[in-house]
mmCIF file of C-alpha atoms and ligand atoms in Angstrom:
data_model
loop_
_atom_site.group_PDB
_atom_site.id
_atom_site.type_symbol
_atom_site.label_atom_id
_atom_site.label_comp_id
_atom_site.label_asym_id
_atom_site.label_seq_id
_atom_site.Cartn_x
_atom_site.Cartn_y
_atom_site.Cartn_z
ATOM 1 C CA MET A 1 -36.407 137.643 65.117
ATOM 2 C CA THR A 2 -35.460 134.779 62.800
ATOM 3 C CA GLY A 3 -34.249 137.145 60.070
ATOM 4 C CA ARG A 4 -32.025 139.028 62.503
ATOM 5 C CA MET A 5 -30.373 135.819 63.734
ATOM 6 C CA THR A 6 -29.725 134.722 60.177
ATOM 7 C CA SER A 7 -27.793 137.902 59.400
ATOM 8 C CA TRP A 8 -25.573 137.310 62.432
ATOM 9 C CA PHE A 9 -24.581 133.962 61.043
ATOM 10 C CA ILE A 10 -23.998 135.186 57.495
ATOM 11 C CA LEU A 11 -21.690 138.083 58.434
ATOM 12 C CA PRO A 12 -18.808 135.942 59.782
ATOM 13 C CA LEU A 13 -18.974 133.736 56.700
ATOM 14 C CA LEU A 14 -18.692 136.778 54.422
ATOM 15 C CA LEU A 15 -15.680 138.046 56.384
ATOM 16 C CA LEU A 16 -14.006 134.649 56.156
ATOM 17 C CA GLY A 17 -14.536 134.619 52.398
ATOM 18 C CA ALA A 18 -13.067 138.121 52.078
ATOM 19 C CA CYS A 19 -9.921 137.113 53.985
ATOM 20 C CA ARG A 20 -9.386 134.087 51.787
ATOM 21 C CA SER A 21 -9.679 136.027 48.537
ATOM 22 C CA ALA A 22 -7.298 138.726 49.823
ATOM 23 C CA THR A 23 -4.517 136.171 50.308
ATOM 24 C CA PRO A 24 -2.190 136.235 47.299
ATOM 25 C CA ALA A 25 -2.350 132.883 45.529
ATOM 26 C CA GLN A 26 1.284 132.073 44.858
ATOM 27 C CA GLY A 27 0.982 128.333 45.015
ATOM 28 C CA ALA A 28 1.828 125.540 47.400
ATOM 29 C CA PRO A 29 5.383 125.374 48.757
ATOM 30 C CA THR A 30 7.540 123.343 46.404
ATOM 31 C CA VAL A 31 11.243 122.504 46.404
ATOM 32 C CA ASP A 32 13.097 121.257 43.319
ATOM 33 C CA LEU A 33 16.402 119.440 43.909
ATOM 34 C CA THR A 34 19.020 118.750 41.250
ATOM 35 C CA GLU A 35 22.787 118.800 40.718
ATOM 36 C CA PHE A 36 23.643 121.097 42.223
ATOM 37 C CA SER A 37 20.937 123.549 43.144
ATOM 38 C CA ILE A 38 17.789 123.934 45.211
ATOM 39 C CA MET A 39 14.877 125.980 43.925
ATOM 40 C CA ALA A 40 12.105 126.985 46.346
ATOM 41 C CA LEU A 41 8.792 127.902 44.744
ATOM 42 C CA GLY A 42 5.430 128.954 46.103
ATOM 43 C CA THR A 43 4.615 130.385 49.505
ATOM 44 C CA PHE A 44 6.016 129.079 52.783
ATOM 45 C CA ASP A 45 3.566 130.055 55.535
ATOM 46 C CA ALA A 46 3.929 130.289 59.279
ATOM 47 C CA GLY A 47 2.357 127.174 60.770
ATOM 48 C CA PRO A 48 1.944 123.828 59.044
ATOM 49 C CA ASN A 49 3.369 123.457 55.539
ATOM 50 C CA ALA A 50 3.050 120.488 53.199
ATOM 51 C CA ILE A 51 6.134 120.915 51.026
ATOM 52 C CA THR A 52 6.218 119.029 47.745
ATOM 53 C CA ILE A 53 9.809 118.006 47.021
ATOM 54 C CA HIS A 54 10.934 116.880 43.566
ATOM 55 C CA ASN A 55 14.293 115.292 42.910
ATOM 56 C CA ASP A 56 14.932 116.180 39.286
ATOM 57 C CA GLY A 57 18.563 115.064 39.476
ATOM 58 C CA GLN A 58 20.550 111.896 38.902
ATOM 59 C CA PHE A 59 21.710 111.454 42.519
ATOM 60 C CA GLY A 60 19.788 110.963 45.732
ATOM 61 C CA HIS A 61 19.242 114.201 47.650
ATOM 62 C CA THR A 62 17.894 115.297 51.007
ATOM 63 C CA LEU A 63 16.233 118.479 52.202
ATOM 64 C CA VAL A 64 17.622 119.997 55.391
ATOM 65 C CA ILE A 65 15.678 122.926 56.870
ATOM 66 C CA ALA A 66 17.716 125.149 59.188
ATOM 67 C CA ASP A 67 16.916 128.472 60.827
ATOM 68 C CA LYS A 68 19.010 131.612 60.264
ATOM 69 C CA ASP A 69 21.375 130.562 63.068
ATOM 70 C CA GLY A 70 22.057 127.248 61.366
ATOM 71 C CA THR A 71 20.012 125.174 63.809
ATOM 72 C CA VAL A 72 18.508 122.245 61.949
ATOM 73 C CA ILE A 73 14.714 122.241 62.181
ATOM 74 C CA ASP A 74 13.974 119.152 60.122
ATOM 75 C CA VAL A 75 15.575 116.701 57.700
ATOM 76 C CA THR A 76 13.979 114.454 55.112
ATOM 77 C CA GLY A 77 15.247 111.026 54.243
ATOM 78 C CA VAL A 78 17.032 110.519 50.959
ATOM 79 C CA ILE A 79 14.774 111.275 48.000
ATOM 80 C CA ALA A 80 15.702 109.053 45.056
ATOM 81 C CA PRO A 81 16.334 110.450 41.579
ATOM 82 C CA GLY A 82 13.062 111.133 39.792
ATOM 83 C CA GLU A 83 11.035 110.734 42.982
ATOM 84 C CA SER A 84 8.687 113.218 44.620
ATOM 85 C CA SER A 85 7.707 113.446 48.260
ATOM 86 C CA VAL A 86 5.375 115.581 50.347
ATOM 87 C CA TYR A 87 6.948 116.673 53.593
ATOM 88 C CA SER A 88 5.035 118.272 56.478
ATOM 89 C CA VAL A 89 6.786 120.760 58.743
ATOM 90 C CA ASN A 90 5.698 123.530 61.117
ATOM 91 C CA LEU A 91 7.527 126.831 60.619
ATOM 92 C CA ASN A 92 7.612 130.083 62.561
ATOM 93 C CA PRO A 93 7.984 133.423 60.787
ATOM 94 C CA GLY A 94 11.601 134.101 59.802
ATOM 95 C CA THR A 95 14.362 133.223 57.369
ATOM 96 C CA TYR A 96 15.246 129.582 56.755
ATOM 97 C CA GLU A 97 18.017 127.910 54.798
ATOM 98 C CA LEU A 98 17.170 124.904 52.661
ATOM 99 C CA SER A 99 20.095 122.664 51.795
ATOM 100 C CA CYS A 100 21.263 119.169 50.923
ATOM 101 C CA ARG A 101 24.074 117.790 53.087
ATOM 102 C CA ILE A 102 24.964 114.625 51.224
ATOM 103 C CA VAL A 103 28.673 114.042 50.628
ATOM 104 C CA ILE A 104 29.601 111.338 48.131
ATOM 105 C CA GLN A 105 32.945 109.888 47.140
ATOM 106 C CA THR A 106 33.709 109.226 43.488
ATOM 107 C CA GLY A 107 35.603 106.182 42.274
ATOM 108 C CA GLU A 108 38.743 108.313 42.184
ATOM 109 C CA GLY A 109 38.316 109.164 45.852
ATOM 110 C CA GLN A 110 37.182 112.727 45.277
ATOM 111 C CA LEU A 111 34.593 114.012 47.748
ATOM 112 C CA ILE A 112 31.591 115.850 46.354
ATOM 113 C CA ASP A 113 29.762 117.866 49.003
ATOM 114 C CA HIS A 114 26.326 118.785 47.676
ATOM 115 C CA TYR A 115 26.113 121.815 50.011
ATOM 116 C CA GLN A 116 29.451 123.211 48.860
ATOM 117 C CA GLU A 117 28.503 122.533 45.244
ATOM 118 C CA GLY A 118 25.570 124.934 45.611
ATOM 119 C CA MET A 119 22.633 123.008 47.043
ATOM 120 C CA LEU A 120 21.384 125.753 49.322
ATOM 121 C CA THR A 121 18.847 128.535 49.147
ATOM 122 C CA ALA A 122 16.942 130.767 51.551
ATOM 123 C CA VAL A 123 13.196 131.110 52.066
ATOM 124 C CA GLU A 124 11.236 133.738 53.937
ATOM 125 C CA VAL A 125 8.330 132.615 56.085
ATOM 126 C CA GLY A 126 5.889 135.420 56.679
ATOM 127 C CA ALA A 127 3.422 135.851 59.511
ATOM 128 C CA SER A 128 0.372 133.640 59.110
ATOM 129 C CA SER A 129 -2.508 135.351 57.368
HETATM 130 CU CU1 CU B 1 22.121 116.535 47.310
#
């Protein structure tokens, strides 16, 4: 009787282990910001994500997460040059646009729009595994 109960408890643990190892290990979601590009690395999963954001540039940058219709889901504060931040956000499956929306004015009065300069990229969020 005891042996039979033990096997019932072991089976779910083995299945859980099999599911974990079947998940492709592509790394934690990471976003690199610089002038003027955004690079998304790693896997963005449905559900909670802890996104590590690096500002490798010389200006402050933000990360704006919008859905495919352009609706803003979440916005970070300004991330200073050389700083890193971990940002938590819940995502549903789908396509998202990551961008920076800072607009600065140079001493000569010229406007530099980070989004128009190329700070945008798309990420796919798959169904949760
Ligand atoms: Cu920016």
